Short mmCIF file of C-alpha atoms and ligand atoms in Angstrom, two decimals:
data_model
loop_
_atom_site.label_atom_id
_atom_site.label_comp_id
_atom_site.label_asym_id
_atom_site.label_seq_id
_atom_site.Cartn_x
_atom_site.Cartn_y
_atom_site.Cartn_z
CA MET A 1 -111.72 71.91 63.82
CA ALA A 2 -110.73 75.57 63.57
CA HIS A 3 -113.46 78.14 63.63
CA PHE A 4 -113.92 81.91 62.30
CA PRO A 5 -116.25 84.33 64.13
CA ASP A 6 -119.24 85.40 62.37
CA GLY A 7 -118.25 89.07 60.57
CA PHE A 8 -114.56 87.48 59.71
CA LEU A 9 -113.88 89.24 56.42
CA TRP A 10 -112.92 86.68 53.71
CA GLY A 11 -111.08 88.56 50.85
CA THR A 12 -108.74 87.81 47.72
CA ALA A 13 -106.28 89.75 46.51
CA THR A 14 -104.45 91.18 43.05
CA ALA A 15 -102.22 94.25 42.26
CA ALA A 16 -102.78 96.21 39.14
CA HIS A 17 -99.52 95.67 37.43
CA GLN A 18 -99.85 91.92 38.08
CA VAL A 19 -103.19 91.46 36.52
CA GLU A 20 -104.21 94.67 34.50
CA GLY A 21 -101.95 94.27 31.19
CA GLY A 22 -100.40 97.15 29.23
CA ASN A 23 -98.94 99.06 32.43
CA TRP A 24 -96.21 100.62 30.15
CA ASN A 25 -95.59 103.82 31.81
CA ASN A 26 -94.24 102.55 34.96
CA ASP A 27 -90.80 101.41 36.51
CA TRP A 28 -91.62 97.76 36.16
CA TRP A 29 -92.41 97.79 32.63
CA ALA A 30 -89.08 99.77 31.99
CA TRP A 31 -87.33 97.37 34.15
CA GLU A 32 -88.81 94.19 32.32
CA HIS A 33 -87.41 95.42 29.24
CA ALA A 34 -84.16 96.91 30.37
CA SER A 35 -81.15 95.24 28.89
CA ASN A 36 -79.60 94.38 32.58
CA THR A 37 -82.85 92.91 33.95
CA VAL A 38 -83.31 89.73 35.95
CA CYS A 39 -86.72 89.43 34.96
CA GLU A 40 -87.75 86.41 33.32
CA GLU A 41 -90.37 87.71 31.03
CA PRO A 42 -92.27 91.07 30.61
CA SER A 43 -95.68 91.57 31.65
CA GLY A 44 -97.39 92.25 28.81
CA ASP A 45 -101.19 92.03 28.97
CA ALA A 46 -100.78 90.23 32.23
CA THR A 47 -104.17 88.45 32.86
CA ASP A 48 -106.33 91.27 30.94
CA HIS A 49 -107.98 92.37 34.36
CA PHE A 50 -108.20 95.75 33.02
CA GLN A 51 -111.12 94.67 30.73
CA ARG A 52 -112.18 91.41 32.03
CA TYR A 53 -112.78 92.64 35.88
CA PRO A 54 -116.55 91.96 35.50
CA GLU A 55 -115.95 88.47 34.97
CA ASP A 56 -113.30 88.02 37.66
CA LEU A 57 -115.60 89.81 40.22
CA ASP A 58 -118.32 87.49 39.22
CA LEU A 59 -116.09 84.37 40.17
CA MET A 60 -115.11 86.17 43.59
CA ALA A 61 -118.89 86.69 44.49
CA ALA A 62 -119.93 83.05 43.34
CA LEU A 63 -117.02 81.78 45.81
CA GLY A 64 -118.40 83.81 48.58
CA PHE A 65 -115.60 86.32 49.06
CA GLY A 66 -116.85 89.47 50.93
CA SER A 67 -113.87 91.64 49.83
CA TYR A 68 -111.57 92.07 46.75
CA ARG A 69 -108.28 93.87 47.61
CA PHE A 70 -106.88 95.49 44.22
CA SER A 71 -104.64 98.16 43.70
CA LEU A 72 -104.73 101.32 41.65
CA GLU A 73 -102.12 101.90 38.93
CA TRP A 74 -100.67 105.31 39.74
CA SER A 75 -99.08 105.87 36.24
CA ARG A 76 -102.43 105.23 34.73
CA ILE A 77 -104.11 107.84 36.70
CA GLU A 78 -101.32 110.53 36.73
CA PRO A 79 -99.35 109.58 33.62
CA GLU A 80 -97.27 113.01 33.60
CA PRO A 81 -96.58 114.89 37.02
CA GLY A 82 -99.80 116.58 37.85
CA GLU A 83 -101.66 115.76 34.85
CA ILE A 84 -104.79 113.34 36.11
CA SER A 85 -106.56 110.93 33.86
CA GLY A 86 -110.04 111.43 34.33
CA ALA A 87 -110.86 108.40 32.16
CA ALA A 88 -108.51 106.30 34.46
CA LEU A 89 -110.42 107.32 37.72
CA ASP A 90 -113.63 106.28 35.83
CA HIS A 91 -112.28 102.99 35.06
CA TYR A 92 -111.57 102.53 38.75
CA GLN A 93 -114.82 103.99 39.92
CA ARG A 94 -116.28 101.21 37.58
CA VAL A 95 -114.46 98.49 39.47
CA ILE A 96 -115.76 99.70 42.76
CA ASP A 97 -119.22 99.94 41.56
CA ALA A 98 -118.82 96.40 40.32
CA CYS A 99 -117.70 95.32 43.43
CA HIS A 100 -120.46 96.67 45.44
CA GLU A 101 -123.21 95.37 42.64
CA ARG A 102 -121.66 91.77 43.65
CA GLY A 103 -121.88 92.41 47.20
CA LEU A 104 -118.24 92.53 47.59
CA GLN A 105 -116.47 95.32 49.50
CA ALA A 106 -113.70 97.12 47.65
CA CYS A 107 -110.31 97.39 49.61
CA VAL A 108 -108.12 99.54 47.66
CA THR A 109 -104.27 99.69 47.73
CA PHE A 110 -102.76 103.05 46.58
CA HIS A 111 -99.24 101.89 46.01
CA HIS A 112 -98.22 98.12 45.07
CA PHE A 113 -94.86 98.09 43.76
CA THR A 114 -95.22 100.29 40.89
CA THR A 115 -94.05 104.06 40.42
CA PRO A 116 -94.71 106.11 37.71
CA ARG A 117 -91.99 106.46 35.16
CA TRP A 118 -91.48 110.35 35.36
CA ALA A 119 -91.28 109.74 39.21
CA ALA A 120 -88.91 106.75 39.12
CA ALA A 121 -86.68 108.88 36.58
CA ASP A 122 -86.24 111.65 39.36
CA GLY A 123 -84.96 109.48 41.92
CA GLY A 124 -88.16 107.35 42.80
CA TRP A 125 -88.44 106.41 46.51
CA THR A 126 -84.93 107.88 47.20
CA ASN A 127 -86.10 111.14 46.23
CA PRO A 128 -87.94 113.25 49.39
CA ALA A 129 -90.02 114.80 46.60
CA ILE A 130 -91.88 111.45 46.22
CA VAL A 131 -93.56 112.10 49.74
CA ASP A 132 -95.56 115.06 48.36
CA ARG A 133 -96.02 113.28 45.22
CA PHE A 134 -97.56 110.44 46.62
CA ALA A 135 -99.50 112.79 49.10
CA ARG A 136 -101.06 114.61 45.99
CA PHE A 137 -101.99 111.41 44.05
CA VAL A 138 -103.65 109.91 47.18
CA GLU A 139 -105.28 113.29 47.67
CA VAL A 140 -106.76 113.79 44.15
CA THR A 141 -107.50 109.88 43.85
CA GLY A 142 -109.08 109.48 47.12
CA GLY A 143 -111.25 112.66 46.73
CA ARG A 144 -112.79 111.03 43.56
CA LEU A 145 -112.88 107.36 44.79
CA GLY A 146 -112.94 107.68 48.40
CA PRO A 147 -116.60 107.72 48.97
CA GLY A 148 -116.92 104.15 47.40
CA ILE A 149 -113.85 102.73 49.23
CA ASP A 150 -114.49 100.24 51.85
CA MET A 151 -111.02 99.86 53.12
CA VAL A 152 -107.58 101.30 52.29
CA CYS A 153 -104.18 99.73 52.15
CA THR A 154 -101.82 103.00 51.64
CA ILE A 155 -98.47 101.18 50.54
CA ASN A 156 -98.11 97.54 49.78
CA GLU A 157 -94.74 96.01 51.41
CA PRO A 158 -92.68 99.12 51.24
CA ASN A 159 -90.13 96.98 52.60
CA VAL A 160 -89.85 94.45 49.80
CA VAL A 161 -89.45 97.59 47.48
CA GLY A 162 -86.55 98.58 49.42
CA LEU A 163 -84.96 95.44 49.91
CA MET A 164 -85.49 94.12 46.23
CA GLY A 165 -84.53 97.30 44.91
CA TYR A 166 -81.59 98.94 46.61
CA LEU A 167 -79.98 95.79 48.11
CA TRP A 168 -80.65 92.93 45.98
CA GLY A 169 -81.25 94.37 42.58
CA LEU A 170 -84.09 92.32 41.62
CA PHE A 171 -86.85 95.05 41.38
CA PRO A 172 -86.66 98.56 39.89
CA PRO A 173 -84.39 100.53 40.02
CA GLY A 174 -82.00 97.30 39.86
CA VAL A 175 -79.61 98.40 42.42
CA SER A 176 -77.49 96.19 44.75
CA GLU A 177 -75.75 96.73 48.07
CA ASP A 178 -76.87 100.64 48.33
CA LEU A 179 -77.41 100.86 52.07
CA GLU A 180 -77.88 104.43 51.82
CA GLY A 181 -80.61 104.20 49.06
CA TYR A 182 -82.27 101.64 50.97
CA ALA A 183 -82.52 103.70 54.04
CA ARG A 184 -83.58 106.72 52.12
CA ALA A 185 -86.26 104.58 50.58
CA SER A 186 -87.55 103.36 54.00
CA ASP A 187 -87.77 106.72 55.32
CA HIS A 188 -89.69 107.97 52.51
CA PHE A 189 -92.00 105.25 52.61
CA VAL A 190 -92.60 105.77 56.08
CA ALA A 191 -93.42 109.76 55.54
CA ALA A 192 -95.40 108.99 52.38
CA HIS A 193 -97.75 106.47 54.54
CA ARG A 194 -97.90 108.86 57.31
CA ALA A 195 -98.70 111.94 54.94
CA ALA A 196 -101.53 109.81 53.29
CA VAL A 197 -103.41 108.51 56.37
CA PRO A 198 -104.89 111.88 57.37
CA ILE A 199 -105.57 112.83 53.56
CA LEU A 200 -107.46 109.44 52.98
CA ARG A 201 -109.40 109.82 56.40
CA ALA A 202 -110.72 113.02 55.20
CA SER A 203 -111.78 111.63 51.80
CA GLY A 204 -114.16 108.59 53.14
CA ASP A 205 -115.27 106.47 55.79
CA PHE A 206 -113.23 103.23 55.85
CA PRO A 207 -110.26 101.77 57.88
CA VAL A 208 -106.89 102.88 56.89
CA GLY A 209 -103.57 100.72 57.17
CA LEU A 210 -100.40 99.74 55.91
CA THR A 211 -99.31 96.33 54.86
CA VAL A 212 -95.81 94.87 55.66
CA SER A 213 -94.08 92.14 54.52
CA MET A 214 -93.22 89.59 57.38
CA SER A 215 -91.74 86.52 58.28
CA ASP A 216 -91.51 83.76 61.13
CA TRP A 217 -87.99 84.63 61.90
CA ALA A 218 -85.83 81.99 63.33
CA ALA A 219 -82.26 81.78 64.83
CA GLU A 220 -79.61 79.46 64.92
CA PRO A 221 -78.31 78.56 68.58
CA GLY A 222 -76.58 81.36 69.62
CA ALA A 223 -77.46 83.85 66.99
CA GLU A 224 -80.46 85.19 68.81
CA ASP A 225 -79.48 88.63 68.47
CA GLN A 226 -79.13 88.31 64.81
CA VAL A 227 -82.87 88.23 64.52
CA ASP A 228 -83.18 92.16 65.67
CA VAL A 229 -80.20 93.25 63.48
CA TRP A 230 -82.25 91.93 60.35
CA ARG A 231 -85.73 92.09 61.30
CA GLY A 232 -85.42 95.72 62.67
CA PRO A 233 -84.88 97.56 59.66
CA HIS A 234 -86.85 95.23 57.53
CA GLU A 235 -89.87 94.92 59.57
CA ASP A 236 -89.86 96.52 62.88
CA VAL A 237 -89.29 100.37 61.38
CA PHE A 238 -92.61 99.94 59.16
CA LEU A 239 -94.57 98.12 62.09
CA GLU A 240 -93.63 100.99 64.31
CA ALA A 241 -94.96 103.57 61.98
CA THR A 242 -98.35 102.63 61.97
CA GLY A 243 -99.30 104.54 65.31
CA GLY A 244 -102.82 105.81 65.07
CA ASP A 245 -103.80 103.57 62.26
CA ASP A 246 -107.00 101.70 62.08
CA PHE A 247 -105.28 98.37 61.56
CA ILE A 248 -101.98 96.49 60.56
CA GLY A 249 -101.92 94.48 57.04
CA VAL A 250 -99.78 91.42 57.71
CA GLN A 251 -98.35 89.37 54.48
CA ALA A 252 -96.44 86.36 55.39
CA TYR A 253 -95.45 83.26 53.47
CA SER A 254 -92.49 81.69 55.02
CA ARG A 255 -89.64 81.82 57.29
CA THR A 256 -86.35 83.50 57.48
CA ARG A 257 -83.44 82.00 59.33
CA VAL A 258 -80.47 83.68 60.63
CA GLY A 259 -77.15 82.64 61.77
CA ALA A 260 -74.12 84.27 63.30
CA ALA A 261 -73.18 85.87 60.04
CA GLY A 262 -76.76 86.89 58.92
CA VAL A 263 -79.56 85.79 56.78
CA ILE A 264 -78.99 82.02 55.85
CA GLY A 265 -80.92 79.49 53.70
CA PRO A 266 -83.58 76.83 53.89
CA GLU A 267 -82.77 74.28 56.55
CA PRO A 268 -81.88 70.86 55.16
CA GLY A 269 -84.72 68.52 55.10
CA VAL A 270 -87.32 71.30 54.82
CA GLU A 271 -89.34 71.45 51.47
CA VAL A 272 -88.22 74.49 49.35
CA LEU A 273 -90.66 76.10 47.27
CA PRO A 274 -90.34 77.32 43.61
CA MET A 275 -89.87 80.85 45.08
CA GLY A 276 -86.92 79.71 46.86
CA TYR A 277 -88.17 79.79 50.50
CA GLU A 278 -89.32 77.11 52.59
CA TYR A 279 -92.85 75.62 52.62
CA TRP A 280 -93.62 77.13 56.28
CA PRO A 281 -97.35 77.44 56.80
CA THR A 282 -97.43 78.77 60.13
CA ALA A 283 -95.83 81.87 58.81
CA ALA A 284 -99.18 83.92 58.93
CA GLU A 285 -99.74 82.77 62.49
CA ALA A 286 -96.47 83.82 63.67
CA SER A 287 -96.41 87.06 61.87
CA VAL A 288 -99.89 87.98 63.01
CA ARG A 289 -98.95 87.37 66.75
CA ARG A 290 -95.93 89.55 66.43
CA ALA A 291 -97.77 92.39 64.35
CA ALA A 292 -100.34 92.59 67.21
CA ALA A 293 -97.70 92.59 70.06
CA VAL A 294 -95.62 95.25 68.47
CA THR A 295 -98.45 97.50 67.07
CA GLY A 296 -101.11 96.88 69.09
CA LEU A 297 -103.78 97.43 66.22
CA PRO A 298 -106.54 95.16 65.15
CA VAL A 299 -104.88 92.77 62.21
CA TYR A 300 -105.90 91.87 58.85
CA VAL A 301 -103.79 89.27 56.97
CA THR A 302 -103.92 91.05 53.87
CA GLU A 303 -101.85 88.56 51.83
CA ASN A 304 -101.30 84.81 52.42
CA GLY A 305 -100.85 82.04 49.90
CA ILE A 306 -98.46 79.89 48.23
CA GLY A 307 -96.83 79.70 44.59
CA THR A 308 -97.05 75.84 43.70
CA ASP A 309 -98.07 74.15 40.64
CA ASP A 310 -99.70 71.38 43.17
CA ASP A 311 -102.99 72.49 43.97
CA ALA A 312 -103.59 70.00 46.63
CA GLN A 313 -100.29 71.38 48.24
CA ARG A 314 -102.14 74.78 48.10
CA ILE A 315 -105.02 73.21 49.86
CA ALA A 316 -102.72 72.00 52.37
CA TYR A 317 -100.98 75.12 53.16
CA LEU A 318 -104.19 76.90 53.45
CA ARG A 319 -105.29 74.35 55.82
CA ASP A 320 -102.42 74.76 58.14
CA SER A 321 -102.34 78.33 57.79
CA LEU A 322 -105.78 79.08 58.49
CA THR A 323 -105.76 76.97 61.47
CA GLY A 324 -102.88 78.80 62.89
CA VAL A 325 -104.75 82.16 62.19
CA ALA A 326 -107.90 80.86 63.95
CA ARG A 327 -105.47 80.13 66.94
CA THR A 328 -104.48 83.63 67.11
CA ILE A 329 -108.29 84.60 67.38
CA GLU A 330 -109.06 81.92 70.05
CA ASP A 331 -105.89 83.42 72.20
CA GLY A 332 -108.00 86.64 71.92
CA LEU A 333 -106.19 88.55 69.21
CA ASP A 334 -108.29 90.98 67.21
CA VAL A 335 -107.62 89.45 63.85
CA ARG A 336 -110.67 90.68 61.60
CA GLY A 337 -109.96 89.13 58.01
CA PHE A 338 -107.80 87.09 55.41
CA PHE A 339 -107.23 87.88 52.06
CA HIS A 340 -105.95 85.23 50.11
CA TRP A 341 -103.16 86.12 47.37
CA SER A 342 -103.81 85.59 44.98
CA PHE A 343 -107.29 85.49 43.16
CA MET A 344 -105.75 84.33 40.09
CA ASP A 345 -102.58 83.13 38.69
CA ASN A 346 -100.33 86.45 37.59
CA PHE A 347 -97.19 88.11 37.12
CA GLU A 348 -94.96 87.33 39.66
CA TRP A 349 -92.70 90.11 39.15
CA ALA A 350 -88.99 89.11 38.22
CA PHE A 351 -90.14 85.36 38.04
CA GLY A 352 -92.87 86.19 35.57
CA TYR A 353 -95.77 83.87 35.07
CA ARG A 354 -94.12 80.50 36.19
CA MET A 355 -95.12 81.20 39.72
CA LYS A 356 -98.97 79.85 40.26
CA PHE A 357 -100.48 81.47 43.52
CA GLY A 358 -103.80 81.69 42.12
CA ILE A 359 -107.02 79.81 43.25
CA VAL A 360 -108.17 80.57 39.77
CA ALA A 361 -105.87 79.45 36.89
CA VAL A 362 -105.63 81.55 33.90
CA ASP A 363 -104.79 80.26 30.12
CA ARG A 364 -102.07 82.54 29.01
CA ALA A 365 -103.26 81.90 25.34
CA THR A 366 -106.90 82.39 25.54
CA GLN A 367 -107.26 84.20 28.90
CA ALA A 368 -109.86 81.76 30.04
CA ARG A 369 -110.35 81.42 33.85
CA THR A 370 -111.00 78.17 35.47
CA VAL A 371 -111.56 77.88 39.29
CA LYS A 372 -108.94 75.33 40.87
CA PRO A 373 -109.94 72.94 43.38
CA SER A 374 -108.52 75.17 45.90
CA GLY A 375 -110.58 77.66 45.06
CA GLN A 376 -113.91 75.38 45.71
CA TRP A 377 -112.12 74.40 49.08
CA LEU A 378 -111.71 78.27 50.19
CA ALA A 379 -115.32 78.63 48.94
CA ASP A 380 -116.45 75.92 51.66
CA VAL A 381 -114.33 77.57 54.34
CA ILE A 382 -115.86 80.83 53.73
CA ARG A 383 -119.48 79.27 53.70
CA SER A 384 -118.90 77.02 56.87
CA GLY A 385 -116.60 79.43 58.83
CA ARG A 386 -114.50 76.14 59.75
CA VAL A 387 -111.41 74.67 58.46
CA GLY A 388 -111.46 70.84 58.94
C1 LIG B 1 -95.69 90.61 47.66
C2 LIG B 1 -96.88 91.27 46.75
C3 LIG B 1 -97.21 90.39 45.73
C4 LIG B 1 -96.60 89.27 45.56
C5 LIG B 1 -96.85 88.23 46.49
C6 LIG B 1 -96.35 86.58 46.29
O1 LIG B 1 -95.81 90.26 48.71
O2 LIG B 1 -94.52 90.33 47.09
O3 LIG B 1 -97.58 92.04 47.75
O4 LIG B 1 -97.36 91.23 44.73
O5 LIG B 1 -97.15 88.53 44.29
O6 LIG B 1 -96.64 88.39 48.05
O7 LIG B 1 -95.05 86.70 46.12
#
């Protein structure tokens, strides 16, 4: 039986473009509709969370969550360079207020994969100007929303944006094998995070951190050195950019294997999920241990979950994953919270709506929400502080 301490923060997460709907003014919408896109379908109305957030927050509160992690859509707040939408800021203020009215903390991510079209058209994250552009957005937005915010994730998984956008061609700008673009984007993400932290600290009283996509890395015999070769530029460069932050946000779903020639696929005999990676429920535990060791910071698991049509498998995954996270706490690591990805089934980027990460199902025709058995299971864990 795994236990979680009193005060452990239980949250659930979404990202603006995956749930709001109608985010036509960012690079993702353009990419979904590009002639060379690899996207299975456009995001469209998503789950209409932009309008239905009160109902969604009601459900979160009913399930016992203490925090809601969501992101601000930069292209709504700053639709053209320097042009700030007061109405968009008002919207996010209403979301924050609605969280508080229901006893939920507001955990706000300032960049979750999407960049306004105007910035993307001017080199996006490869243009050094993005650092000041992001800092200005953070300053204006933090200045307005900061007093109501309870926790901040500056940038979500910058390492995934670089990898998918410049090496694998799966995210905008849809470029493959551009090592220089990848390196420049990484540098600018690190600089943008570092620029954002003091600006945010001046705008409110909340912990600030970066969230990093991590994996449980495993080497084939004799290929141990390959772990550092691959993990270094993908994870460590970001973990090492967190000095002085209030926490590190760990996001982990699976395992990555390396052999002598580099990253290799799943091990024969291990189940492969629809996402294409292994069913590996100890990914969060392994990543928490490594993040704590490298950064020395308090840890929040800011994302963990599973994309599956089989909700019983989700419960099995979460049981093992949470048991692993509880082990890290028993071992004395300072792990302060766990945010389930995701609150509801939503737009899983290039995969579209086929992947089901939610504890709440969404009827694509009616937008009706239905809590899955995994949602009730997680509510029991939250209530009891135990994983049976
Ligand atoms: C990411 C993002 C989320 C994903 C989730 C499931 O990790 O890619 O933060 O937007 O939807 O991780 O793949």
